[in-house]
């Protein structure tokens, strides 16, 4: 049980890194980025190809970060002309981009699932409160917690963060103050995408890299965002940790029906709090 | 936005009075005669197009008529396909039984999940249907005793009519065509009915419909269940035509491709959905091999192009309420 709970935290923090960008981009700009899962998969493939040594692992992280930056800026530019149209068009555009990206990844890396090795020294196990636990997953928990804290502090305590929060709350008002929306959007898009690709590299040793993984993680991230509430960093964190626990503990307790448990949690939250746990805007609009 | 919002309406008015009926009859006759002059492989492709066309029509009832862009509609298509396949293997393949099983299970699955989605709209509806669709897809993957898991549900027998199995591609095509015609007519009648008018009212201005006293979430729930049932019918056709149901048939990719079909065809036009489905299926299945198996890549590019170049088609998807 302890192992499952720790696994839940590892998955949960990973999901937070993945979901927070999705949540902020959607909360700020009404862009539902359906290519977010493809960014994660891109990172996972890079990690699976290069990792196995420390140089490879850090190199993969660097490449993924640059790739995420470029991808985020591109997506921001691509959705810009659709700004005047419905935000649904932007979701459909990113869906098309996701299809293209998934196929390009298959062309580049093949159809077969790849597994990624943890860097040397982290591929063993340690004893945690009497249970044997993989070192790498423990590291994920630490990295995830540090990144979560960092994102939280930046958004909650800095001037840049204040700007981000203000844009989530009232985009038009921020624009009225003379701050260029497109820059804010591009920056948040880029940071969110970098976090997604980095999460892909970090998650490689847990999830591997295979066709279809992009959709799976996208759904998990969406559920996190819906449960946590849109555009809320705290919501993304709590949502991710809750989903991480449900996904792993649910799998142990009810192996056949873990998916139903996930759906049940989503349903329960939406019935009790349609705007999500920490959301300020109603889901039904 | 009013000009854009009404872009779907004139097409329908013209079609209601014009030669639409005669064109429909002519198309049905050509489709019925197809096995007589097409090679079996081409007939099979045509049947496959009709299966997905019925799926697209049921999706268009949600997307185009009601303004609810679903990205998880394959969940109900897949549920219907599994139910029909399972019934055919374990109970009977006698004609109406697998069809009714598919319809019933598709509607049931939509009834069980729709009460969450019916309370949302726009991108939130998209998000929730995406999540629910994927969860149902995962259930198909893990519930191996019924669905066959990753191997799929194999060995589905041919549909039988009065004891005679429709093993021949031509007979199977006629069965698919007959059910397609019934399903299409059902959706067409619903879309033309006062109920359909209420749905279009919800699409164009939901708050106003609510102010007029319509219980809009009840309407949205009802149409969601109905569309799920028709998708289940299409699923039962898939099981009959393909004689195999795999997890891919219930997954995210099918949902997104069919949404693409509806968008290409022009949301709100049922014939458009049929043509869109034909285009998507042919590109994926027939042209796919010439693109080295990367049909989805071509479709992704088409998707991006459609969003940029056909704003009206995409605008029919969602009537903007505010910024």
Coordinates of C-alpha atoms in Angstrom, one line a residue:
Chain A
X1 CA 0.0 0.0 0.0
X2 CA 2.8 2.4 0.9
X3 CA 4.4 1.7 -2.5
X4 CA 1.1 2.5 -4.2
X5 CA 0.7 5.7 -2.3
X6 CA 4.3 6.7 -3.2
X7 CA 3.6 5.8 -6.8
X8 CA 0.5 8.0 -6.6
X9 CA 2.7 10.9 -5.5
X10 CA 5.2 10.3 -8.3
X11 CA 2.4 10.1 -11.0
X12 CA 0.7 13.0 -9.3
X13 CA 3.7 15.4 -9.4
X14 CA 4.4 14.3 -13.0
X15 CA 0.8 15.1 -13.9
X16 CA 1.1 18.5 -12.2
X17 CA 4.1 19.4 -14.4
X18 CA 2.1 18.3 -17.4
X19 CA -1.2 19.8 -16.5
X20 CA -0.3 23.2 -15.1
X21 CA 0.7 24.6 -18.5
X22 CA -2.5 23.3 -20.0
X23 CA -4.5 24.9 -17.2
X24 CA -2.9 28.3 -17.4
X25 CA -3.0 28.5 -21.2
X26 CA -6.7 27.6 -21.1
X27 CA -7.5 29.8 -18.1
X28 CA -5.7 32.8 -19.7
X29 CA -6.4 32.6 -23.3
X30 CA -9.3 30.1 -23.8
X31 CA -7.0 28.0 -25.9
X32 CA -7.6 24.4 -25.2
X33 CA -4.3 23.0 -26.4
X34 CA -5.1 19.4 -27.5
X35 CA -1.5 19.1 -28.7
X36 CA -0.3 19.2 -25.1
X37 CA -0.2 15.4 -25.0
X38 CA 1.9 15.3 -28.2
X39 CA 4.4 17.6 -26.6
X40 CA 4.7 15.1 -23.7
X41 CA 5.1 12.2 -26.1
X42 CA 7.8 14.1 -27.9
X43 CA 9.7 14.5 -24.7
X44 CA 9.2 10.9 -23.9
X45 CA 10.7 9.8 -27.2
X46 CA 13.7 12.0 -26.9
X47 CA 14.2 10.7 -23.4
X48 CA 13.8 7.1 -24.5
X49 CA 16.3 7.6 -27.2
X50 CA 19.0 9.4 -25.3
X51 CA 18.6 8.5 -21.6
X52 CA 20.6 5.7 -20.0
X53 CA 23.6 7.8 -19.1
X54 CA 23.7 11.1 -17.2
X55 CA 24.9 13.0 -20.2
X56 CA 22.1 11.5 -22.3
X57 CA 19.5 12.2 -19.6
X58 CA 20.5 15.8 -19.1
X59 CA 20.9 16.2 -22.9
X60 CA 17.4 14.9 -23.4
X61 CA 16.1 17.3 -20.9
X62 CA 17.9 20.2 -22.6
X63 CA 16.7 19.1 -26.1
X64 CA 13.1 18.6 -24.8
X65 CA 13.1 22.1 -23.2
X66 CA 14.3 23.7 -26.5
X67 CA 11.7 21.6 -28.4
X68 CA 9.0 22.6 -26.0
X69 CA 9.9 26.3 -26.3
X70 CA 9.8 26.2 -30.1
X71 CA 6.6 24.2 -30.1
X72 CA 4.9 26.5 -27.6
X73 CA 5.8 29.6 -29.6
X74 CA 4.7 28.0 -32.8
X75 CA 1.3 26.9 -31.3
X76 CA 0.9 30.4 -29.9
X77 CA 1.5 31.9 -33.3
X78 CA -0.7 29.4 -35.0
X79 CA -3.7 30.0 -32.8
X80 CA -3.2 33.8 -33.0
X81 CA -5.1 34.4 -36.3
X82 CA -8.1 32.4 -34.8
X83 CA -8.3 34.7 -31.8
X84 CA -11.3 36.6 -33.3
X85 CA -13.1 33.4 -34.0
X86 CA -14.5 31.0 -31.4
X87 CA -12.1 29.3 -29.0
X88 CA -13.4 26.1 -30.3
X89 CA -11.7 26.7 -33.6
X90 CA -8.4 26.9 -31.7
X91 CA -9.1 23.6 -30.0
X92 CA -9.8 22.0 -33.4
X93 CA -6.6 23.5 -34.8
X94 CA -4.5 22.1 -32.0
X95 CA -6.3 18.8 -32.5
X96 CA -5.1 18.8 -36.1
X97 CA -1.6 19.7 -34.9
X98 CA -1.7 16.8 -32.4
X99 CA -2.6 14.3 -35.2
X100 CA 0.3 15.6 -37.4
X101 CA 2.7 15.6 -34.5
X102 CA 1.8 12.1 -33.4
X103 CA 2.3 10.8 -36.9
X104 CA 5.6 12.6 -37.3
X105 CA 6.8 11.0 -34.0
X106 CA 5.8 7.6 -35.3
X107 CA 7.7 8.3 -38.6
X108 CA 10.8 9.4 -36.6
X109 CA 10.8 6.8 -33.8
X110 CA 8.8 3.9 -35.2
X111 CA 5.7 2.0 -34.2
X112 CA 7.2 0.0 -31.4
X113 CA 7.0 1.0 -27.8
X114 CA 10.3 2.3 -26.5
X115 CA 11.3 2.0 -22.9
X116 CA 13.5 4.7 -21.3
X117 CA 16.2 3.8 -18.7
X118 CA 16.7 5.9 -15.6
X119 CA 20.1 7.5 -15.4
X120 CA 22.8 5.3 -13.7
X121 CA 22.7 5.4 -9.9
X122 CA 19.0 6.1 -10.0
X123 CA 18.0 2.8 -11.6
X124 CA 18.1 0.9 -8.3
X125 CA 15.8 0.8 -5.3
X126 CA 16.0 2.2 -1.8
X127 CA 14.2 1.3 1.4
X128 CA 11.5 3.7 2.4
X129 CA 9.9 3.0 5.8
X130 CA 10.5 -0.6 5.3
X131 CA 9.3 -0.8 1.7
X132 CA 11.5 -1.2 -1.3
X133 CA 11.0 1.6 -3.7
X134 CA 12.6 2.6 -7.0
X135 CA 15.0 5.5 -6.5
X136 CA 14.0 7.1 -9.8
X137 CA 10.4 7.5 -8.7
X138 CA 11.5 9.0 -5.5
X139 CA 13.5 11.5 -7.5
X140 CA 10.4 12.3 -9.6
X141 CA 8.5 13.1 -6.4
X142 CA 11.3 15.5 -5.3
X143 CA 11.7 17.2 -8.7
X144 CA 7.9 17.4 -9.0
X145 CA 7.6 18.9 -5.6
X146 CA 10.4 21.5 -6.3
X147 CA 8.9 22.4 -9.7
X148 CA 5.4 22.7 -8.2
X149 CA 6.7 25.0 -5.5
X150 CA 8.7 27.0 -8.0
X151 CA 5.7 27.5 -10.3
X152 CA 3.5 28.3 -7.3
X153 CA 5.9 30.9 -6.0
X154 CA 6.4 32.5 -9.4
X155 CA 2.7 32.8 -10.1
X156 CA 1.8 33.7 -6.6
X157 CA 4.6 36.0 -5.4
X158 CA 6.2 37.7 -8.4
X159 CA 5.2 40.6 -10.6
X160 CA 5.2 38.3 -13.6
X161 CA 2.9 36.0 -11.7
X162 CA 0.6 38.8 -10.8
X163 CA 0.3 39.6 -14.5
X164 CA -0.5 36.0 -15.2
X165 CA -3.1 35.8 -12.5
X166 CA -4.6 39.1 -13.7
X167 CA -4.8 37.8 -17.2
X168 CA -6.6 34.6 -16.0
X169 CA -9.1 36.8 -14.1
X170 CA -9.8 39.4 -16.7
X171 CA -8.0 39.3 -20.1
X172 CA -9.7 42.5 -21.4
X173 CA -8.8 44.5 -18.3
X174 CA -5.1 43.6 -18.6
X175 CA -5.2 44.5 -22.3
X176 CA -6.8 47.8 -21.4
X177 CA -3.8 48.5 -19.2
X178 CA -1.6 48.5 -22.3
X179 CA 0.0 45.1 -21.8
X180 CA 0.4 43.1 -24.9
X181 CA -1.8 40.0 -24.7
X182 CA 0.1 38.2 -27.4
X183 CA 3.3 38.4 -25.4
X184 CA 1.8 37.1 -22.2
X185 CA 0.1 34.3 -24.2
X186 CA 3.2 33.4 -26.0
X187 CA 5.2 33.3 -22.8
X188 CA 2.8 31.2 -20.9
X189 CA 2.3 28.9 -23.9
X190 CA 6.1 28.5 -24.2
X191 CA 6.6 27.8 -20.5
X192 CA 3.6 25.4 -20.4
X193 CA 5.0 23.5 -23.4
X194 CA 8.5 23.3 -22.0
X195 CA 7.0 21.8 -18.8
X196 CA 5.1 19.3 -20.9
X197 CA 8.1 18.1 -22.9
X198 CA 10.3 18.0 -19.7
X199 CA 7.5 16.0 -18.0
X200 CA 7.8 13.6 -21.0
X201 CA 11.5 13.1 -20.5
X202 CA 11.0 12.7 -16.7
X203 CA 8.1 10.3 -17.2
X204 CA 9.9 8.2 -19.8
X205 CA 11.2 5.7 -17.3
X206 CA 7.7 5.3 -15.9
X207 CA 5.4 5.4 -18.9
X208 CA 7.9 4.6 -21.7
X209 CA 7.1 6.1 -25.1
X210 CA 4.6 4.6 -27.5
X211 CA 2.0 5.7 -30.0
X212 CA -1.3 6.5 -28.2
X213 CA 0.5 7.7 -25.0
X214 CA -0.2 11.3 -26.1
X215 CA -3.9 10.8 -25.9
X216 CA -3.7 9.0 -22.6
X217 CA -1.7 11.7 -20.9
X218 CA -3.8 14.4 -22.5
X219 CA -6.9 12.9 -21.0
X220 CA -5.3 12.6 -17.5
X221 CA -4.2 16.2 -17.8
X222 CA -7.7 17.3 -18.8
X223 CA -9.3 15.5 -15.9
X224 CA -6.7 17.1 -13.6
X225 CA -7.6 20.5 -15.0
X226 CA -11.4 19.9 -14.8
X227 CA -11.1 18.7 -11.2
X228 CA -8.7 21.4 -10.0
X229 CA -10.4 24.3 -11.8
X230 CA -9.2 26.2 -14.8
X231 CA -6.3 28.5 -14.6
X232 CA -5.5 27.7 -11.0
X233 CA -2.0 26.5 -10.1
X234 CA -3.2 25.3 -6.7
X235 CA -6.1 23.5 -8.4
X236 CA -3.7 21.8 -10.9
X237 CA -1.5 20.6 -8.0
X238 CA -4.4 19.3 -5.9
X239 CA -6.1 17.8 -8.9
X240 CA -2.9 16.1 -10.1
X241 CA -2.2 14.6 -6.7
X242 CA -5.8 13.4 -6.3
X243 CA -5.7 11.8 -9.8
X244 CA -2.3 10.3 -9.1
X245 CA -3.6 8.6 -6.0
X246 CA -6.9 7.5 -7.6
X247 CA -5.1 6.1 -10.6
X248 CA -2.6 4.1 -8.7
X249 CA -4.5 3.1 -5.6
X250 CA -7.6 2.5 -7.7
X251 CA -5.6 0.2 -10.0
X252 CA -4.4 -1.8 -7.0
X253 CA -7.8 -2.1 -5.3
X254 CA -10.0 -2.5 -8.4
X255 CA -7.7 -3.6 -11.2
X256 CA -10.4 -4.0 -13.8
X257 CA -12.3 -0.9 -13.0
X258 CA -9.7 1.8 -12.4
X259 CA -11.0 3.7 -15.3
X260 CA -14.5 3.8 -13.8
X261 CA -13.0 5.1 -10.5
X262 CA -11.3 7.9 -12.5
X263 CA -14.6 8.7 -14.2
X264 CA -16.4 8.5 -10.8
X265 CA -14.1 11.1 -9.3
X266 CA -14.5 13.4 -12.2
X267 CA -18.3 13.0 -12.0
X268 CA -18.3 13.6 -8.2
X269 CA -16.3 16.8 -8.4
X270 CA -18.4 18.1 -11.3
X271 CA -21.6 17.4 -9.4
X272 CA -20.5 19.0 -6.2
X273 CA -18.4 21.8 -7.7
X274 CA -19.0 22.4 -11.4
X275 CA -16.2 25.0 -11.5
X276 CA -13.6 22.5 -10.1
X277 CA -12.1 22.5 -6.7
X278 CA -10.2 25.8 -7.0
X279 CA -11.9 27.2 -10.1
X280 CA -13.5 30.6 -10.2
X281 CA -15.4 30.2 -13.5
X282 CA -18.3 28.0 -14.1
X283 CA -17.8 25.0 -16.3
X284 CA -21.3 25.4 -17.8
X285 CA -21.2 28.5 -19.9
Chain B
X1 CA -21.7 37.3 -35.2
X2 CA -25.3 36.9 -36.2
X3 CA -24.4 36.7 -39.9
X4 CA -22.1 33.8 -39.2
X5 CA -24.5 32.1 -36.8
X6 CA -27.2 31.7 -39.4
X7 CA -24.9 30.4 -42.1
X8 CA -26.3 26.9 -41.8
X9 CA -30.0 27.8 -42.1
X10 CA -30.3 28.8 -45.7
X11 CA -28.8 25.6 -47.0
X12 CA -31.5 23.6 -45.1
X13 CA -34.3 25.8 -46.3
X14 CA -33.3 25.2 -49.9
X15 CA -32.9 21.5 -49.4
X16 CA -36.3 21.3 -47.8
X17 CA -38.2 22.5 -50.8
X18 CA -35.9 21.7 -53.7
X19 CA -35.1 18.5 -55.5
X20 CA -33.5 17.0 -52.3
X21 CA -36.0 14.2 -52.1
X22 CA -35.3 13.0 -55.7
X23 CA -31.6 13.4 -55.3
X24 CA -31.8 11.2 -52.1
X25 CA -33.8 8.6 -53.9
X26 CA -31.3 8.6 -56.8
X27 CA -28.3 8.3 -54.4
X28 CA -30.0 5.4 -52.6
X29 CA -30.7 3.6 -55.8
X30 CA -27.1 4.0 -56.9
X31 CA -25.8 2.8 -53.5
X32 CA -28.2 -0.2 -53.7
X33 CA -27.0 -1.1 -57.2
X34 CA -23.3 -0.7 -56.3
X35 CA -22.6 -4.4 -55.5
X36 CA -23.9 -5.3 -59.0
X37 CA -21.1 -3.4 -60.8
X38 CA -18.4 -3.0 -58.2
X39 CA -15.7 -5.5 -57.3
X40 CA -16.1 -7.1 -53.8
X41 CA -13.2 -5.0 -52.4
X42 CA -14.8 -1.7 -53.6
X43 CA -18.2 -2.9 -52.2
X44 CA -16.6 -3.6 -48.8
X45 CA -15.0 -0.1 -48.9
X46 CA -18.4 1.4 -49.7
X47 CA -20.1 -0.5 -46.9
X48 CA -17.4 0.8 -44.6
X49 CA -18.0 4.3 -45.7
X50 CA -21.7 3.9 -44.9
X51 CA -21.0 2.6 -41.4
X52 CA -18.9 5.6 -40.6
X53 CA -21.3 7.9 -42.4
X54 CA -24.1 6.8 -40.0
X55 CA -21.7 7.5 -37.2
X56 CA -20.9 11.0 -38.6
X57 CA -24.7 11.7 -39.0
X58 CA -25.3 10.9 -35.4
X59 CA -22.4 13.1 -34.4
X60 CA -23.7 15.9 -36.6
X61 CA -27.0 15.7 -34.6
X62 CA -24.9 16.8 -31.6
X63 CA -22.3 19.0 -33.3
X64 CA -24.2 20.7 -36.1
X65 CA -27.8 20.7 -34.9
X66 CA -27.3 21.2 -31.2
X67 CA -23.9 22.9 -31.1
X68 CA -22.3 20.3 -28.8
X69 CA -18.9 19.4 -30.2
X70 CA -18.2 15.9 -28.9
X71 CA -14.8 14.4 -29.1
X72 CA -15.8 11.2 -27.4
X73 CA -18.6 9.9 -29.6
X74 CA -16.6 6.8 -30.5
X75 CA -17.3 5.6 -27.0
X76 CA -21.0 4.9 -28.0
X77 CA -20.0 3.7 -31.4
X78 CA -17.6 1.3 -29.8
X79 CA -20.1 0.2 -27.0
X80 CA -22.6 -0.6 -29.7
X81 CA -20.1 -2.5 -31.8
X82 CA -18.9 -4.6 -28.8
X83 CA -22.5 -5.2 -27.8
X84 CA -23.6 -6.3 -31.3
X85 CA -20.5 -8.4 -31.7
X86 CA -20.9 -10.1 -28.3
X87 CA -24.6 -10.8 -28.9
X88 CA -23.8 -12.2 -32.4
X89 CA -21.2 -14.6 -30.9
X90 CA -22.9 -15.6 -27.7
X91 CA -26.6 -15.3 -28.4
X92 CA -27.7 -15.0 -32.0
X93 CA -26.7 -13.2 -35.1
X94 CA -30.4 -13.2 -36.4
X95 CA -31.0 -9.9 -38.0
X96 CA -32.6 -7.4 -35.7
X97 CA -31.0 -8.7 -32.5
X98 CA -27.4 -7.4 -32.9
X99 CA -28.7 -4.1 -34.3
X100 CA -31.1 -3.6 -31.3
X101 CA -28.3 -4.6 -28.9
X102 CA -26.0 -2.0 -30.5
X103 CA -28.6 0.6 -30.4
X104 CA -29.6 -0.2 -26.8
X105 CA -26.1 -0.3 -25.4
X106 CA -25.0 2.8 -27.3
X107 CA -28.0 4.7 -25.9
X108 CA -27.4 3.2 -22.4
X109 CA -23.7 4.2 -22.4
X110 CA -24.7 7.7 -23.5
X111 CA -27.4 7.8 -20.8
X112 CA -25.0 6.8 -18.1
X113 CA -22.3 9.4 -19.0
X114 CA -24.5 12.1 -20.6
X115 CA -25.8 13.6 -17.4
X116 CA -22.4 15.1 -16.8
X117 CA -21.8 16.4 -20.3
X118 CA -25.4 17.8 -20.7
X119 CA -24.7 20.4 -18.1
X120 CA -21.8 21.9 -20.0
X121 CA -21.3 23.6 -23.3
X122 CA -18.6 24.6 -25.9
X123 CA -15.0 23.8 -25.1
X124 CA -16.1 22.3 -21.7
X125 CA -18.3 19.9 -23.5
X126 CA -15.4 19.0 -25.8
X127 CA -13.1 18.5 -22.8
X128 CA -15.6 16.3 -20.9
X129 CA -16.6 14.2 -23.8
X130 CA -12.9 13.7 -24.7
X131 CA -12.2 12.5 -21.1
X132 CA -15.3 10.3 -20.9
X133 CA -14.6 8.8 -24.4
X134 CA -11.1 7.9 -23.5
X135 CA -12.2 6.4 -20.2
X136 CA -14.7 4.2 -22.0
X137 CA -12.0 3.3 -24.5
X138 CA -9.8 2.2 -21.6
X139 CA -12.6 0.1 -20.2
X140 CA -12.8 -1.7 -23.6
X141 CA -9.0 -2.3 -23.3
X142 CA -9.1 -3.7 -19.8
X143 CA -12.4 -5.6 -19.7
X144 CA -10.9 -8.6 -21.5
X145 CA -13.6 -11.2 -20.7
X146 CA -16.1 -9.3 -22.7
X147 CA -14.2 -7.2 -25.2
X148 CA -11.2 -9.4 -25.9
X149 CA -8.9 -6.6 -24.6
X150 CA -6.1 -5.5 -27.0
X151 CA -6.7 -8.5 -29.3
X152 CA -10.2 -7.2 -30.0
X153 CA -13.4 -9.2 -30.3
X154 CA -12.8 -11.7 -33.1
X155 CA -14.9 -14.2 -34.8
X156 CA -18.1 -12.2 -35.1
X157 CA -20.4 -14.3 -37.3
X158 CA -22.1 -12.8 -40.3
X159 CA -25.6 -11.3 -39.7
X160 CA -28.3 -13.8 -40.5
X161 CA -31.7 -13.0 -42.0
X162 CA -34.3 -15.7 -41.5
X163 CA -31.6 -18.1 -40.8
X164 CA -29.5 -17.3 -43.9
X165 CA -26.1 -15.8 -43.1
X166 CA -25.1 -12.7 -45.2
X167 CA -21.6 -13.9 -45.8
X168 CA -21.3 -12.4 -49.3
X169 CA -20.0 -8.8 -49.5
X170 CA -22.9 -7.7 -51.6
X171 CA -25.6 -9.0 -49.2
X172 CA -23.8 -7.5 -46.3
X173 CA -23.7 -4.2 -48.2
X174 CA -27.5 -4.3 -48.6
X175 CA -27.9 -4.9 -44.9
X176 CA -25.6 -2.0 -44.1
X177 CA -27.3 0.2 -46.6
X178 CA -30.8 -0.6 -45.2
X179 CA -29.8 0.1 -41.6
X180 CA -27.9 3.3 -42.7
X181 CA -31.1 4.5 -44.4
X182 CA -33.2 3.8 -41.3
X183 CA -30.7 5.6 -39.1
X184 CA -30.3 8.5 -41.4
X185 CA -34.1 8.9 -41.7
X186 CA -34.4 8.8 -37.9
X187 CA -31.9 11.6 -37.5
X188 CA -33.4 13.5 -40.4
X189 CA -36.9 13.3 -38.9
X190 CA -35.6 14.4 -35.5
X191 CA -33.7 17.3 -36.9
X192 CA -36.8 18.5 -38.8
X193 CA -39.2 18.1 -35.8
X194 CA -40.1 20.7 -33.3
X195 CA -37.7 19.0 -31.0
X196 CA -35.0 19.6 -33.6
X197 CA -36.0 23.3 -33.7
X198 CA -35.6 23.5 -30.0
X199 CA -32.1 22.0 -30.4
X200 CA -31.2 24.6 -33.0
X201 CA -32.5 27.2 -30.6
X202 CA -30.1 25.9 -27.9
X203 CA -27.3 25.9 -30.4
X204 CA -27.9 29.5 -31.4
X205 CA -28.7 31.0 -28.0
X206 CA -29.0 28.8 -25.0
X207 CA -29.7 31.5 -22.4
X208 CA -32.6 32.7 -24.4
X209 CA -34.0 29.2 -24.7
X210 CA -33.8 28.8 -21.0
X211 CA -35.5 32.2 -20.5
X212 CA -38.3 30.9 -22.8
X213 CA -38.9 28.2 -20.4
X214 CA -37.1 25.3 -22.1
X215 CA -35.2 23.0 -19.8
X216 CA -32.2 23.1 -22.0
X217 CA -30.1 20.5 -20.1
X218 CA -33.0 18.1 -20.5
X219 CA -33.0 18.6 -24.2
X220 CA -29.3 18.3 -24.4
X221 CA -29.4 15.1 -22.4
X222 CA -32.2 13.6 -24.6
X223 CA -30.3 14.4 -27.9
X224 CA -27.1 13.0 -26.4
X225 CA -28.8 9.7 -25.6
X226 CA -30.4 9.6 -29.0
X227 CA -27.1 10.3 -30.8
X228 CA -25.5 7.7 -28.6
X229 CA -28.1 5.2 -29.7
X230 CA -27.6 6.0 -33.4
X231 CA -23.9 5.7 -33.0
X232 CA -24.5 2.3 -31.4
X233 CA -26.5 1.3 -34.5
X234 CA -23.5 2.3 -36.6
X235 CA -21.3 0.3 -34.2
X236 CA -23.5 -2.8 -34.8
X237 CA -23.0 -2.3 -38.5
X238 CA -19.2 -2.1 -38.0
X239 CA -19.4 -5.4 -36.1
X240 CA -21.4 -7.0 -38.9
X241 CA -19.3 -5.6 -41.7
X242 CA -15.8 -5.9 -40.3
X243 CA -16.6 -9.1 -38.3
X244 CA -14.2 -7.9 -35.7
X245 CA -14.3 -5.1 -33.1
X246 CA -11.0 -3.7 -31.8
X247 CA -10.2 -1.1 -29.2
X248 CA -9.2 1.3 -31.9
X249 CA -12.9 1.4 -33.0
X250 CA -13.8 2.9 -29.6
X251 CA -10.9 5.3 -29.3
X252 CA -9.9 8.9 -29.5
X253 CA -8.6 8.8 -33.1
X254 CA -12.0 7.7 -34.5
X255 CA -13.8 10.4 -32.5
X256 CA -11.5 13.1 -33.8
X257 CA -11.6 11.8 -37.4
X258 CA -15.4 11.8 -37.3
X259 CA -15.5 15.3 -35.9
X260 CA -13.2 16.2 -38.8
X261 CA -15.7 14.6 -41.2
X262 CA -18.5 16.7 -39.8
X263 CA -16.5 19.9 -39.9
X264 CA -15.4 19.2 -43.5
X265 CA -19.0 18.4 -44.5
X266 CA -20.3 21.6 -42.9
X267 CA -21.8 21.1 -39.5
X268 CA -25.6 21.0 -39.5
X269 CA -25.9 19.4 -42.9
X270 CA -26.6 15.7 -42.6
X271 CA -25.5 15.0 -46.2
X272 CA -22.4 17.0 -45.6
X273 CA -21.6 14.6 -42.7
X274 CA -22.0 11.6 -45.0
X275 CA -19.7 13.1 -47.6
X276 CA -17.2 14.2 -45.0
X277 CA -17.2 10.6 -43.6
X278 CA -16.7 9.2 -47.1
X279 CA -13.7 11.5 -47.6
X280 CA -12.1 10.7 -44.3
X281 CA -12.6 6.9 -44.6
X282 CA -11.3 6.8 -48.2
X283 CA -8.3 9.0 -47.3
X284 CA -7.5 6.9 -44.3
X285 CA -8.1 3.4 -45.7
X286 CA -7.6 3.7 -49.5
X287 CA -5.0 6.4 -49.8
X288 CA -3.3 5.6 -46.5
X289 CA -1.1 2.9 -48.0
X290 CA 0.1 5.2 -50.7
X291 CA 1.2 7.6 -48.0
X292 CA 3.2 4.8 -46.4
X293 CA 0.4 4.1 -43.9
X294 CA 0.4 7.7 -42.6
X295 CA -3.2 8.5 -43.5
X296 CA -3.7 10.3 -40.2
X297 CA -0.9 12.7 -41.1
X298 CA -2.8 13.7 -44.3
X299 CA -5.9 14.1 -42.2
X300 CA -4.2 16.2 -39.6
X301 CA -3.0 18.5 -42.4
X302 CA -6.6 18.6 -43.8
X303 CA -7.8 19.4 -40.3
X304 CA -5.5 22.4 -39.9
X305 CA -6.4 23.6 -43.4
X306 CA -10.1 23.3 -42.8
X307 CA -9.9 25.3 -39.6
X308 CA -8.0 28.1 -41.3
X309 CA -9.8 28.1 -44.7
X310 CA -13.4 27.2 -43.9
X311 CA -14.3 29.4 -41.0
X312 CA -18.0 29.0 -41.7
X313 CA -17.8 25.2 -41.6
X314 CA -16.1 25.4 -38.2
X315 CA -18.2 28.3 -37.1
X316 CA -21.3 26.1 -37.4
X317 CA -19.8 24.1 -34.6
X318 CA -20.2 26.6 -31.9
X319 CA -22.4 29.7 -31.7
X320 CA -20.3 32.1 -29.8
X321 CA -22.0 33.3 -26.7
X322 CA -19.4 35.9 -25.8
X323 CA -15.7 36.7 -26.5

